[in-house]
Amino acid sequence: RGIGLYTIDGQVAVDRICRFEDLAGELDALRRQWGIAEPLELPRLKAQYRRDRRSAREVLGDDDRLRIAELFRDEIALMGYRFDG
């Protein structure tokens, strides 16, 4: 799981965890912090591959929600997300 990439013995071991849902804003904050003058632009890769635009709440069944809540329990808690499995 992803949480093992940025924690040691359950403790966050990185300076910053960027939120994917605001990746452009996160990169802009890092750019300013690091003194990079030019804006960083993200490519739009694979955007055309997702044809179903429904939200996860509309697509996932109860069993799916419970499994996700179980698998990503630590990430959900760490990031302050609310995931009603």
Tab-separated table of C-alpha atoms in Angstrom:
chain	number	residue	atom	x	y	z
A	1	ARG	CA	0.000	0.000	0.000
A	2	GLY	CA	1.005	3.578	-0.556
A	3	ILE	CA	1.299	4.593	3.083
A	4	GLY	CA	4.474	2.532	3.431
A	5	LEU	CA	6.157	4.787	0.883
A	6	TYR	CA	6.095	7.834	3.162
A	7	THR	CA	5.990	6.446	6.699
A	8	ILE	CA	8.442	4.653	8.972
A	9	ASP	CA	6.993	2.583	11.802
A	10	GLY	CA	3.634	4.272	11.230
A	11	GLN	CA	5.040	7.806	11.474
A	12	VAL	CA	5.103	10.233	8.544
A	13	ALA	CA	8.708	10.511	7.343
A	14	VAL	CA	8.355	13.164	4.636
A	15	ASP	CA	8.114	16.943	4.785
A	16	ARG	CA	4.885	17.174	2.834
A	17	ILE	CA	2.143	14.939	1.494
A	18	CYS	CA	0.456	16.464	-1.534
A	19	ARG	CA	-3.215	15.855	-2.151
A	20	PHE	CA	-3.975	14.479	-5.595
A	21	GLU	CA	-7.339	16.242	-5.728
A	22	ASP	CA	-5.465	19.583	-5.700
A	23	LEU	CA	-2.258	18.502	-7.403
A	24	ALA	CA	-1.937	21.699	-9.458
A	25	GLY	CA	-2.286	23.832	-6.318
A	26	GLU	CA	0.136	21.622	-4.406
A	27	LEU	CA	2.742	21.888	-7.170
A	28	ASP	CA	2.295	25.651	-7.282
A	29	ALA	CA	2.903	25.889	-3.519
A	30	LEU	CA	6.048	23.759	-3.876
A	31	ARG	CA	7.219	25.857	-6.831
A	32	ARG	CA	6.919	29.033	-4.767
A	33	GLN	CA	8.555	27.415	-1.723
A	34	TRP	CA	11.517	26.319	-3.852
A	35	GLY	CA	11.799	29.701	-5.602
A	36	ILE	CA	10.964	28.445	-9.087
A	37	ALA	CA	9.700	31.389	-11.124
A	38	GLU	CA	7.961	29.572	-13.975
A	39	PRO	CA	4.646	27.842	-13.323
A	40	LEU	CA	4.725	24.061	-13.447
A	41	GLU	CA	2.164	22.670	-15.856
A	42	LEU	CA	0.833	19.160	-15.596
A	43	PRO	CA	0.150	17.196	-18.757
A	44	ARG	CA	-3.351	15.818	-19.241
A	45	LEU	CA	-2.513	12.181	-19.723
A	46	LYS	CA	-5.132	9.467	-20.072
A	47	ALA	CA	-7.989	11.962	-19.582
A	48	GLN	CA	-9.703	10.554	-22.653
A	49	TYR	CA	-9.668	6.985	-21.294
A	50	ARG	CA	-12.202	7.607	-18.551
A	51	ARG	CA	-15.540	7.617	-20.312
A	52	ASP	CA	-17.694	7.007	-17.229
A	53	ARG	CA	-17.809	10.360	-15.421
A	54	ARG	CA	-19.948	9.210	-12.512
A	55	SER	CA	-18.552	9.732	-9.024
A	56	ALA	CA	-17.228	6.832	-6.984
A	57	ARG	CA	-20.327	7.047	-4.777
A	58	GLU	CA	-22.492	6.276	-7.799
A	59	VAL	CA	-20.347	3.410	-9.078
A	60	LEU	CA	-19.189	1.525	-5.980
A	61	GLY	CA	-21.380	-0.982	-4.208
A	62	ASP	CA	-21.506	-1.487	-0.449
A	63	ASP	CA	-18.981	-4.340	-0.543
A	64	ASP	CA	-16.585	-2.200	-2.600
A	65	ARG	CA	-16.863	0.688	-0.140
A	66	LEU	CA	-16.207	-1.558	2.839
A	67	ARG	CA	-13.160	-3.105	1.170
A	68	ILE	CA	-11.708	0.306	0.267
A	69	ALA	CA	-12.341	1.605	3.798
A	70	GLU	CA	-10.521	-1.439	5.165
A	71	LEU	CA	-7.574	-1.364	2.745
A	72	PHE	CA	-6.956	2.373	3.029
A	73	ARG	CA	-7.960	2.916	6.659
A	74	ASP	CA	-4.592	4.475	7.572
A	75	GLU	CA	-4.493	6.825	4.575
A	76	ILE	CA	-8.083	7.945	5.156
A	77	ALA	CA	-7.306	8.764	8.805
A	78	LEU	CA	-3.956	10.419	8.069
A	79	MET	CA	-5.344	12.729	5.405
A	80	GLY	CA	-8.457	13.595	7.395
A	81	TYR	CA	-10.738	12.170	4.739
A	82	ARG	CA	-14.200	10.936	5.458
A	83	PHE	CA	-15.026	7.701	3.743
A	84	ASP	CA	-18.312	6.189	4.736
A	85	GLY	CA	-17.727	2.564	3.884
